[in-house]
């Protein structure tokens, strides 16, 4: 005889649940075994079970909406489906694995930002540098010009202008206090497809002043066959007459004009951190220029560099030897400016460009590209890819150096045709 109510009989209960049942276990625990890992149960993550009786105060049948201990929903362990945590491994269909980072997209946008920054910086630098060029020389005022040849010809002038120098700096640089300015050095740089050629024009070269139009007055001055030293042409009417005189006496057309004064030259050298020069045996000492160097390789600062390129009284060949030293130093300076350590270092590049561009005087048609081409050509000459020479000299008269007319003609013809130079200078 069974005194248990029908609903509580062992036949109905089986081994599922009941008081004293040896197999008694929470419903949630049995439900958990029926849910596979990684598979979300139906109906929003709540396992479906047959309705179970609820108990009021631990006995009897109660309504299903009464007290629920949590066993019926499987939420015994605090999360739907019985999972112990809310993560990728939830048994009850929690969040799935994270999406992998889209590195391709990130790299693409990073590259776009970098390239855009470089373009903006390059364009900004170009306009900044272009605005600093002093385009003061008007070559359109030069009359009766020779025919254009192949390649490009630059007239590079170092003036003894004291503009911008204080009394203390003039004393320190041994420049004196002469008013106005004169040419301290003059060179023709030819760039072409058969190697670049750098030719020094001694300041004491004997030349004829031709008919010319005054750069300021616009008045025509007829040539009288008057012969002077080459630097006198610059002193008489500035860059335009100097270009006119060089073209008339050589037959070579000058495409661009570049001039730098004492202060600018020293500033550029200091901006690049000095320039290494090999002083020949015996050293160099000149009280007039301030040069005082021992033999051997050494790095010259701006003041020392200026003394080096101006020295001539301590040299056996006087002005001819000085022009060789000037070529030597300018080539070394161009090589220093064009090195990656200068170009790729903004803390050195911008001060160098600022010092150089502020102090340069160029012709009105000069572009930054033309200027850069000039520096690269000078670097090439220094590296052995071109020719460095003096204008061929045949003798002197009254202190003026006479050019060798036959050699000069051959040299000019070769430059005009952009041929390899075969003529040697002094």
Tab-separated table of C-alpha atoms in Angstrom:
chain	number	residue	atom	x	y	z
A	1	UNK	CA	0.000	0.000	0.000
A	2	UNK	CA	1.313	3.398	-0.921
A	3	UNK	CA	0.301	6.359	1.249
A	4	UNK	CA	2.011	8.893	-1.029
A	5	UNK	CA	-0.158	11.023	-3.191
A	6	UNK	CA	-0.370	9.873	-6.779
A	7	UNK	CA	1.702	12.676	-8.046
A	8	UNK	CA	4.403	11.703	-5.611
A	9	UNK	CA	4.474	8.029	-6.263
A	10	UNK	CA	7.712	6.373	-7.081
A	11	UNK	CA	6.240	5.145	-10.357
A	12	UNK	CA	5.686	8.677	-11.463
A	13	UNK	CA	8.912	10.009	-10.107
A	14	UNK	CA	11.189	7.390	-11.536
A	15	UNK	CA	14.700	8.412	-10.554
A	16	UNK	CA	14.355	12.040	-11.526
A	17	UNK	CA	13.641	13.837	-8.312
A	18	UNK	CA	12.093	13.330	-4.942
A	19	UNK	CA	12.677	13.274	-1.278
A	20	UNK	CA	15.162	10.729	-0.277
A	21	UNK	CA	15.853	9.723	-3.821
A	22	UNK	CA	19.359	8.375	-4.246
A	23	UNK	CA	19.505	9.883	-7.680
A	24	UNK	CA	18.270	13.253	-6.616
A	25	UNK	CA	20.006	16.135	-8.368
A	26	UNK	CA	19.173	19.677	-9.329
A	27	UNK	CA	17.343	20.105	-12.566
A	28	UNK	CA	19.918	22.698	-13.764
A	29	UNK	CA	22.712	20.210	-13.370
A	30	UNK	CA	20.946	17.651	-15.553
A	31	UNK	CA	20.100	20.355	-18.093
A	32	UNK	CA	23.720	21.402	-18.346
A	33	UNK	CA	24.726	17.920	-19.471
A	34	UNK	CA	22.238	18.155	-22.307
A	35	UNK	CA	23.700	21.380	-23.761
A	36	UNK	CA	26.795	20.974	-25.966
A	37	UNK	CA	29.668	23.371	-25.556
A	38	UNK	CA	29.591	26.271	-28.021
A	39	UNK	CA	25.993	25.495	-29.087
A	40	UNK	CA	23.326	27.994	-28.055
A	41	UNK	CA	20.196	26.347	-26.725
A	42	UNK	CA	16.908	27.259	-28.383
A	43	UNK	CA	14.510	29.895	-27.221
A	44	UNK	CA	16.989	32.603	-26.343
A	45	UNK	CA	19.434	30.497	-24.355
A	46	UNK	CA	16.983	28.980	-21.788
A	47	UNK	CA	16.889	25.164	-21.912
A	48	UNK	CA	13.358	23.855	-22.204
A	49	UNK	CA	12.309	21.294	-19.593
A	50	UNK	CA	9.033	19.698	-18.780
A	51	UNK	CA	7.095	21.709	-16.192
A	52	UNK	CA	8.248	20.921	-12.688
A	53	UNK	CA	6.257	21.337	-9.527
A	54	UNK	CA	7.169	24.246	-7.364
A	55	UNK	CA	6.953	24.076	-3.662
A	56	UNK	CA	5.558	26.453	-1.203
A	57	UNK	CA	7.368	26.350	2.058
A	58	UNK	CA	9.005	23.160	0.939
A	59	UNK	CA	5.849	20.983	0.578
A	60	UNK	CA	2.819	20.366	-1.516
A	61	UNK	CA	1.922	21.428	-5.040
A	62	UNK	CA	1.972	25.128	-5.786
A	63	UNK	CA	1.319	27.240	-8.822
A	64	UNK	CA	4.092	27.451	-11.408
A	65	UNK	CA	4.304	31.189	-10.927
A	66	UNK	CA	5.200	30.829	-7.262
A	67	UNK	CA	8.604	30.601	-5.686
A	68	UNK	CA	11.262	29.456	-8.113
A	69	UNK	CA	14.586	28.377	-6.723
A	70	UNK	CA	16.243	28.753	-10.063
A	71	UNK	CA	16.441	25.133	-10.874
A	72	UNK	CA	13.719	25.310	-13.500
A	73	UNK	CA	15.619	27.833	-15.659
A	74	UNK	CA	19.091	26.464	-15.303
A	75	UNK	CA	20.305	29.718	-13.775
A	76	UNK	CA	21.806	28.100	-10.743
A	77	UNK	CA	25.264	29.442	-11.485
A	78	UNK	CA	24.336	33.003	-12.274
A	79	UNK	CA	24.048	33.056	-16.060
A	80	UNK	CA	21.545	31.809	-18.605
A	81	UNK	CA	22.211	28.243	-19.535
A	82	UNK	CA	24.189	27.551	-16.378
A	83	UNK	CA	27.457	29.058	-17.581
A	84	UNK	CA	29.786	30.302	-14.856
A	85	UNK	CA	31.026	33.325	-16.818
A	86	UNK	CA	29.970	35.569	-19.664
A	87	UNK	CA	32.739	35.083	-22.221
A	88	UNK	CA	33.580	33.314	-25.436
A	89	UNK	CA	33.380	29.936	-23.736
A	90	UNK	CA	29.854	30.336	-22.281
A	91	UNK	CA	27.754	27.278	-22.573
A	92	UNK	CA	24.696	29.368	-23.039
A	93	UNK	CA	25.552	31.183	-26.273
A	94	UNK	CA	27.556	34.212	-24.939
A	95	UNK	CA	29.644	36.555	-27.122
A	96	UNK	CA	31.567	34.927	-29.930
A	97	UNK	CA	35.381	35.274	-30.523
A	98	UNK	CA	36.700	38.800	-31.250
A	99	UNK	CA	37.237	39.847	-34.831
A	100	UNK	CA	40.907	39.898	-35.865
A	101	UNK	CA	42.408	43.398	-36.319
A	102	UNK	CA	42.230	44.650	-39.903
A	103	UNK	CA	45.965	45.352	-40.294
A	104	UNK	CA	45.687	45.934	-44.022
A	105	UNK	CA	43.330	48.820	-43.453
A	106	UNK	CA	45.495	50.274	-40.705
A	107	UNK	CA	48.649	50.104	-42.829
A	108	UNK	CA	46.807	51.694	-45.754
A	109	UNK	CA	45.621	54.683	-43.712
A	110	UNK	CA	49.002	55.075	-42.031
A	111	UNK	CA	50.682	55.202	-45.450
A	112	UNK	CA	48.138	57.775	-46.675
A	113	UNK	CA	48.788	60.012	-43.645
A	114	UNK	CA	52.580	59.743	-44.009
A	115	UNK	CA	52.561	60.440	-47.760
A	116	UNK	CA	50.187	63.378	-47.325
A	117	UNK	CA	52.438	64.803	-44.620
A	118	UNK	CA	55.498	64.467	-46.844
A	119	UNK	CA	53.754	66.181	-49.751
A	120	UNK	CA	52.559	69.057	-47.583
A	121	UNK	CA	56.031	69.450	-46.026
A	122	UNK	CA	57.764	69.338	-49.422
A	123	UNK	CA	55.429	71.875	-51.004
A	124	UNK	CA	55.682	74.139	-47.965
A	125	UNK	CA	59.480	73.909	-47.946
A	126	UNK	CA	59.620	74.711	-51.660
A	127	UNK	CA	57.588	77.895	-51.349
A	128	UNK	CA	59.460	78.899	-48.193
A	129	UNK	CA	62.832	78.440	-49.882
A	130	UNK	CA	61.696	80.068	-53.123
A	131	UNK	CA	60.570	83.162	-51.215
A	132	UNK	CA	64.060	83.571	-49.748
A	133	UNK	CA	65.900	83.847	-53.069
A	134	UNK	CA	67.075	87.373	-53.812
A	135	UNK	CA	66.384	87.655	-57.532
A	136	UNK	CA	68.028	91.020	-58.113
A	137	UNK	CA	70.017	90.559	-61.334
A	138	UNK	CA	68.218	91.235	-64.598
A	139	UNK	CA	70.072	89.538	-67.444
A	140	UNK	CA	67.579	90.980	-69.945
A	141	UNK	CA	69.541	94.239	-69.634
A	142	UNK	CA	72.614	92.557	-71.129
A	143	UNK	CA	72.898	93.417	-74.838
A	144	UNK	CA	74.432	91.690	-77.870
A	145	UNK	CA	74.493	88.252	-76.265
A	146	UNK	CA	76.158	85.181	-77.845
A	147	UNK	CA	74.067	82.341	-79.256
A	148	UNK	CA	72.770	79.737	-76.866
A	149	UNK	CA	74.863	76.584	-76.761
A	150	UNK	CA	74.174	73.132	-75.329
A	151	UNK	CA	74.187	72.642	-71.593
A	152	UNK	CA	73.851	75.334	-68.902
A	153	UNK	CA	76.409	77.946	-67.868
A	154	UNK	CA	76.463	79.560	-64.415
A	155	UNK	CA	78.582	82.556	-63.493
A	156	UNK	CA	79.392	82.128	-59.785
A	157	UNK	CA	80.722	85.219	-58.036
A	158	UNK	CA	82.125	85.710	-54.547
A	159	UNK	CA	81.945	89.370	-53.622
A	160	UNK	CA	83.820	91.192	-50.886
A	161	UNK	CA	80.638	92.919	-49.729
A	162	UNK	CA	80.758	93.806	-46.021
A	163	UNK	CA	76.974	94.214	-45.873
A	164	UNK	CA	75.573	92.802	-42.644
A	165	UNK	CA	78.933	92.728	-40.857
A	166	UNK	CA	79.465	94.613	-37.608
A	167	UNK	CA	82.706	96.448	-36.855
A	168	UNK	CA	83.710	93.560	-34.605
A	169	UNK	CA	82.995	91.004	-37.332
A	170	UNK	CA	84.984	92.994	-39.899
A	171	UNK	CA	87.917	92.952	-37.528
A	172	UNK	CA	87.484	89.278	-36.747
A	173	UNK	CA	87.209	88.304	-40.434
A	174	UNK	CA	90.040	90.623	-41.534
A	175	UNK	CA	87.802	92.134	-44.219
A	176	UNK	CA	88.663	95.786	-43.717
A	177	UNK	CA	86.012	98.489	-44.068
A	178	UNK	CA	86.053	99.306	-47.772
A	179	UNK	CA	82.763	100.739	-49.039
A	180	UNK	CA	80.782	99.123	-51.835
A	181	UNK	CA	81.729	95.678	-53.100
A	182	UNK	CA	84.057	94.059	-55.566
A	183	UNK	CA	84.421	90.548	-56.915
A	184	UNK	CA	86.817	88.433	-54.930
A	185	UNK	CA	86.360	85.338	-57.093
A	186	UNK	CA	84.638	84.448	-60.368
A	187	UNK	CA	83.938	81.036	-61.885
A	188	UNK	CA	82.038	79.581	-64.818
A	189	UNK	CA	80.312	76.279	-64.120
A	190	UNK	CA	79.186	74.389	-67.216
A	191	UNK	CA	76.749	71.507	-66.701
A	192	UNK	CA	76.059	69.094	-69.528
A	193	UNK	CA	75.839	65.488	-70.686
A	194	UNK	CA	79.597	65.033	-71.095
A	195	UNK	CA	80.669	65.929	-67.590
A	196	UNK	CA	80.621	69.206	-65.695
A	197	UNK	CA	83.394	71.785	-65.922
A	198	UNK	CA	84.353	74.428	-63.355
A	199	UNK	CA	86.575	77.224	-64.706
A	200	UNK	CA	88.064	79.933	-62.504
A	201	UNK	CA	88.433	83.415	-63.968
A	202	UNK	CA	91.303	85.196	-62.196
A	203	UNK	CA	90.226	88.614	-60.943
A	204	UNK	CA	93.342	90.126	-62.554
A	205	UNK	CA	92.428	88.800	-66.019
A	206	UNK	CA	92.953	91.371	-68.764
A	207	UNK	CA	89.605	92.043	-70.501
A	208	UNK	CA	88.033	94.640	-72.785
A	209	UNK	CA	84.971	96.557	-71.615
A	210	UNK	CA	82.447	96.454	-74.513
A	211	UNK	CA	79.481	98.689	-75.283
A	212	UNK	CA	76.862	98.179	-72.600
A	213	UNK	CA	73.614	99.593	-71.199
A	214	UNK	CA	73.796	100.882	-67.637
A	215	UNK	CA	71.879	98.639	-65.231
A	216	UNK	CA	70.483	101.613	-63.306
A	217	UNK	CA	70.568	104.523	-65.758
A	218	UNK	CA	69.506	102.614	-68.885
A	219	UNK	CA	72.030	104.742	-70.766
A	220	UNK	CA	74.205	103.182	-73.483
A	221	UNK	CA	77.952	103.411	-72.927
A	222	UNK	CA	79.955	102.920	-76.109
A	223	UNK	CA	82.965	100.664	-75.985
A	224	UNK	CA	86.304	102.365	-76.546
A	225	UNK	CA	88.588	99.341	-76.525
A	226	UNK	CA	89.453	100.050	-72.904
A	227	UNK	CA	91.223	97.179	-71.114
A	228	UNK	CA	90.884	96.634	-67.382
A	229	UNK	CA	91.120	93.836	-64.834
A	230	UNK	CA	88.021	91.639	-64.846
A	231	UNK	CA	86.922	92.607	-61.340
A	232	UNK	CA	86.810	96.266	-62.439
A	233	UNK	CA	83.793	95.505	-64.642
A	234	UNK	CA	81.797	94.482	-61.590
A	235	UNK	CA	82.959	97.534	-59.641
A	236	UNK	CA	81.934	99.821	-62.510
A	237	UNK	CA	78.331	98.712	-63.086
A	238	UNK	CA	77.614	95.544	-61.109
A	239	UNK	CA	76.565	92.034	-62.174
A	240	UNK	CA	75.019	92.981	-65.523
A	241	UNK	CA	78.223	94.568	-66.834
A	242	UNK	CA	80.279	91.666	-65.473
A	243	UNK	CA	78.111	89.196	-67.407
A	244	UNK	CA	78.321	91.364	-70.512
A	245	UNK	CA	82.125	91.544	-70.226
A	246	UNK	CA	82.546	87.786	-69.706
A	247	UNK	CA	80.285	86.980	-72.649
A	248	UNK	CA	82.040	89.512	-74.904
A	249	UNK	CA	85.547	88.247	-74.080
A	250	UNK	CA	84.723	84.528	-74.213
A	251	UNK	CA	81.814	84.183	-76.676
A	252	UNK	CA	80.049	81.930	-74.156
A	253	UNK	CA	76.476	82.757	-73.120
A	254	UNK	CA	75.825	82.889	-69.380
A	255	UNK	CA	72.460	81.364	-68.420
A	256	UNK	CA	72.417	82.075	-64.690
A	257	UNK	CA	74.152	84.338	-62.195
A	258	UNK	CA	74.869	83.470	-58.530
A	259	UNK	CA	76.629	85.768	-56.037
A	260	UNK	CA	77.485	85.398	-52.351
A	261	UNK	CA	79.135	87.854	-49.960
A	262	UNK	CA	81.554	87.417	-47.065
A	263	UNK	CA	78.945	87.098	-44.308
A	264	UNK	CA	76.758	84.658	-46.227
A	265	UNK	CA	79.701	82.431	-47.073
A	266	UNK	CA	80.775	82.160	-43.429
A	267	UNK	CA	77.192	81.522	-42.286
A	268	UNK	CA	76.684	78.640	-44.711
A	269	UNK	CA	79.890	76.958	-43.570
A	270	UNK	CA	78.864	77.256	-39.921
A	271	UNK	CA	75.350	75.965	-40.692
A	272	UNK	CA	76.684	72.680	-42.106
A	273	UNK	CA	79.000	72.246	-39.143
A	274	UNK	CA	82.227	73.163	-40.926
A	275	UNK	CA	83.997	71.805	-43.987
A	276	UNK	CA	86.985	69.456	-44.028
A	277	UNK	CA	89.979	70.655	-46.059
A	278	UNK	CA	93.426	69.151	-46.541
A	279	UNK	CA	96.002	71.940	-46.066
A	280	UNK	CA	99.138	71.234	-48.135
A	281	UNK	CA	102.563	70.616	-46.668
A	282	UNK	CA	104.064	73.668	-45.034
A	283	UNK	CA	100.702	74.993	-43.832
A	284	UNK	CA	99.291	78.419	-44.627
A	285	UNK	CA	99.727	81.745	-42.876
A	286	UNK	CA	98.609	85.150	-44.138
A	287	UNK	CA	98.202	88.133	-41.821
A	288	UNK	CA	96.041	90.009	-44.357
A	289	UNK	CA	93.384	87.302	-44.662
A	290	UNK	CA	93.828	85.954	-41.156
A	291	UNK	CA	94.773	82.454	-42.345
A	292	UNK	CA	96.889	80.434	-39.908
A	293	UNK	CA	96.667	76.713	-40.648
A	294	UNK	CA	98.952	73.766	-40.047
A	295	UNK	CA	99.382	71.116	-42.729
A	296	UNK	CA	96.965	68.191	-42.856
A	297	UNK	CA	93.214	67.517	-42.822
A	298	UNK	CA	91.141	69.773	-40.619
A	299	UNK	CA	87.605	71.084	-40.360
A	300	UNK	CA	87.299	74.828	-40.963
A	301	UNK	CA	84.530	76.924	-39.449
A	302	UNK	CA	83.027	79.948	-41.198
A	303	UNK	CA	85.721	82.450	-40.184
A	304	UNK	CA	88.546	80.073	-41.048
A	305	UNK	CA	86.940	79.136	-44.373
A	306	UNK	CA	86.724	82.783	-45.400
A	307	UNK	CA	90.382	83.296	-44.534
A	308	UNK	CA	91.299	80.201	-46.568
A	309	UNK	CA	89.547	81.257	-49.788
A	310	UNK	CA	90.833	84.859	-49.567
A	311	UNK	CA	94.501	84.016	-49.013
A	312	UNK	CA	96.829	84.823	-51.905
A	313	UNK	CA	99.913	86.601	-50.529
A	314	UNK	CA	101.077	83.414	-48.806
A	315	UNK	CA	100.813	81.417	-52.042
A	316	UNK	CA	103.574	81.044	-54.635
A	317	UNK	CA	101.149	81.465	-57.541
A	318	UNK	CA	99.295	84.363	-55.902
A	319	UNK	CA	95.871	84.811	-57.525
A	320	UNK	CA	96.150	81.676	-59.689
A	321	UNK	CA	96.788	79.504	-56.632
A	322	UNK	CA	94.033	81.273	-54.764
A	323	UNK	CA	91.485	80.396	-57.470
A	324	UNK	CA	92.494	76.747	-57.121
A	325	UNK	CA	91.888	76.896	-53.376
A	326	UNK	CA	88.545	78.569	-53.970
A	327	UNK	CA	87.485	75.782	-56.325
A	328	UNK	CA	88.714	73.193	-53.864
A	329	UNK	CA	86.749	74.674	-51.003
A	330	UNK	CA	83.511	75.357	-52.911
A	331	UNK	CA	83.499	71.793	-54.201
A	332	UNK	CA	84.006	70.471	-50.666
A	333	UNK	CA	81.233	72.764	-49.380
A	334	UNK	CA	78.822	71.574	-52.088
A	335	UNK	CA	79.630	67.964	-51.198
A	336	UNK	CA	78.955	68.665	-47.528
A	337	UNK	CA	75.618	70.368	-48.248
A	338	UNK	CA	74.482	67.519	-50.521
A	339	UNK	CA	75.159	64.715	-48.016
A	340	UNK	CA	72.262	62.683	-46.513
A	341	UNK	CA	73.316	63.862	-43.027
A	342	UNK	CA	72.375	67.403	-44.108
A	343	UNK	CA	69.455	66.782	-46.482
A	344	UNK	CA	67.656	64.267	-44.228
A	345	UNK	CA	68.235	66.180	-40.997
A	346	UNK	CA	65.715	69.052	-40.706
A	347	UNK	CA	67.692	70.547	-37.804
A	348	UNK	CA	70.628	71.004	-40.184
A	349	UNK	CA	68.861	71.354	-43.538
A	350	UNK	CA	66.664	74.342	-42.681
A	351	UNK	CA	69.405	76.417	-41.011
A	352	UNK	CA	71.689	75.669	-43.978
A	353	UNK	CA	69.041	76.602	-46.531
A	354	UNK	CA	68.113	79.682	-44.536
A	355	UNK	CA	71.717	80.868	-44.258
A	356	UNK	CA	72.458	80.137	-47.900
A	357	UNK	CA	69.324	81.439	-49.568
A	358	UNK	CA	69.249	84.639	-47.514
A	359	UNK	CA	72.775	85.520	-48.599
A	360	UNK	CA	72.563	84.553	-52.286
A	361	UNK	CA	71.878	87.046	-55.059
A	362	UNK	CA	70.687	85.425	-58.268
A	363	UNK	CA	69.197	86.358	-61.622
A	364	UNK	CA	65.466	86.802	-62.052
A	365	UNK	CA	65.063	83.555	-64.001
A	366	UNK	CA	66.839	81.373	-61.445
A	367	UNK	CA	64.668	78.584	-60.003
A	368	UNK	CA	65.303	76.350	-57.009
A	369	UNK	CA	65.776	73.485	-59.446
A	370	UNK	CA	68.504	75.437	-61.274
A	371	UNK	CA	70.197	76.216	-57.973
A	372	UNK	CA	70.045	72.590	-56.819
A	373	UNK	CA	71.452	71.466	-60.184
A	374	UNK	CA	74.366	73.846	-59.711
A	375	UNK	CA	75.215	72.402	-56.285
A	376	UNK	CA	74.950	68.816	-57.501
A	377	UNK	CA	77.222	69.619	-60.443
A	378	UNK	CA	79.817	71.142	-58.117
A	379	UNK	CA	79.624	68.056	-55.932
A	380	UNK	CA	80.175	65.919	-59.037
A	381	UNK	CA	83.253	67.920	-59.993
A	382	UNK	CA	84.637	67.414	-56.502
A	383	UNK	CA	83.944	63.683	-56.750
A	384	UNK	CA	85.961	63.339	-59.947
A	385	UNK	CA	83.029	63.272	-62.365
A	386	UNK	CA	84.014	66.543	-64.031
A	387	UNK	CA	86.878	68.948	-64.741
A	388	UNK	CA	88.213	71.726	-62.548
A	389	UNK	CA	90.610	74.252	-64.092
A	390	UNK	CA	91.749	77.865	-64.440
A	391	UNK	CA	91.191	79.890	-67.570
A	392	UNK	CA	94.258	79.230	-69.774
A	393	UNK	CA	96.831	82.016	-69.301
A	394	UNK	CA	99.577	82.924	-71.765
A	395	UNK	CA	101.365	85.633	-69.794
A	396	UNK	CA	100.825	89.051	-68.207
A	397	UNK	CA	101.080	92.722	-69.035
A	398	UNK	CA	101.100	95.616	-66.596
A	399	UNK	CA	99.923	93.312	-63.791
A	400	UNK	CA	97.040	91.967	-65.868
A	401	UNK	CA	96.905	88.263	-66.752
A	402	UNK	CA	96.540	87.556	-70.479
A	403	UNK	CA	94.335	84.692	-71.597
A	404	UNK	CA	95.639	82.172	-74.147
A	405	UNK	CA	93.290	83.094	-77.005
A	406	UNK	CA	93.745	79.850	-78.959
A	407	UNK	CA	93.070	77.642	-75.948
A	408	UNK	CA	90.179	79.806	-74.817
A	409	UNK	CA	88.546	79.500	-78.247
A	410	UNK	CA	88.883	75.690	-78.194
A	411	UNK	CA	87.548	75.551	-74.649
A	412	UNK	CA	84.523	77.700	-75.464
A	413	UNK	CA	83.724	75.698	-78.608
A	414	UNK	CA	83.782	72.465	-76.615
A	415	UNK	CA	81.515	73.934	-73.939
A	416	UNK	CA	79.073	75.328	-76.513
A	417	UNK	CA	78.779	71.906	-78.155
A	418	UNK	CA	78.684	70.193	-74.775
A	419	UNK	CA	81.722	68.127	-75.674
A	420	UNK	CA	84.304	66.671	-73.319
A	421	UNK	CA	86.843	69.352	-72.417
A	422	UNK	CA	90.344	68.634	-73.723
A	423	UNK	CA	91.950	71.971	-72.855
A	424	UNK	CA	93.948	72.302	-69.642
A	425	UNK	CA	94.274	75.492	-67.618
A	426	UNK	CA	97.055	76.908	-65.492
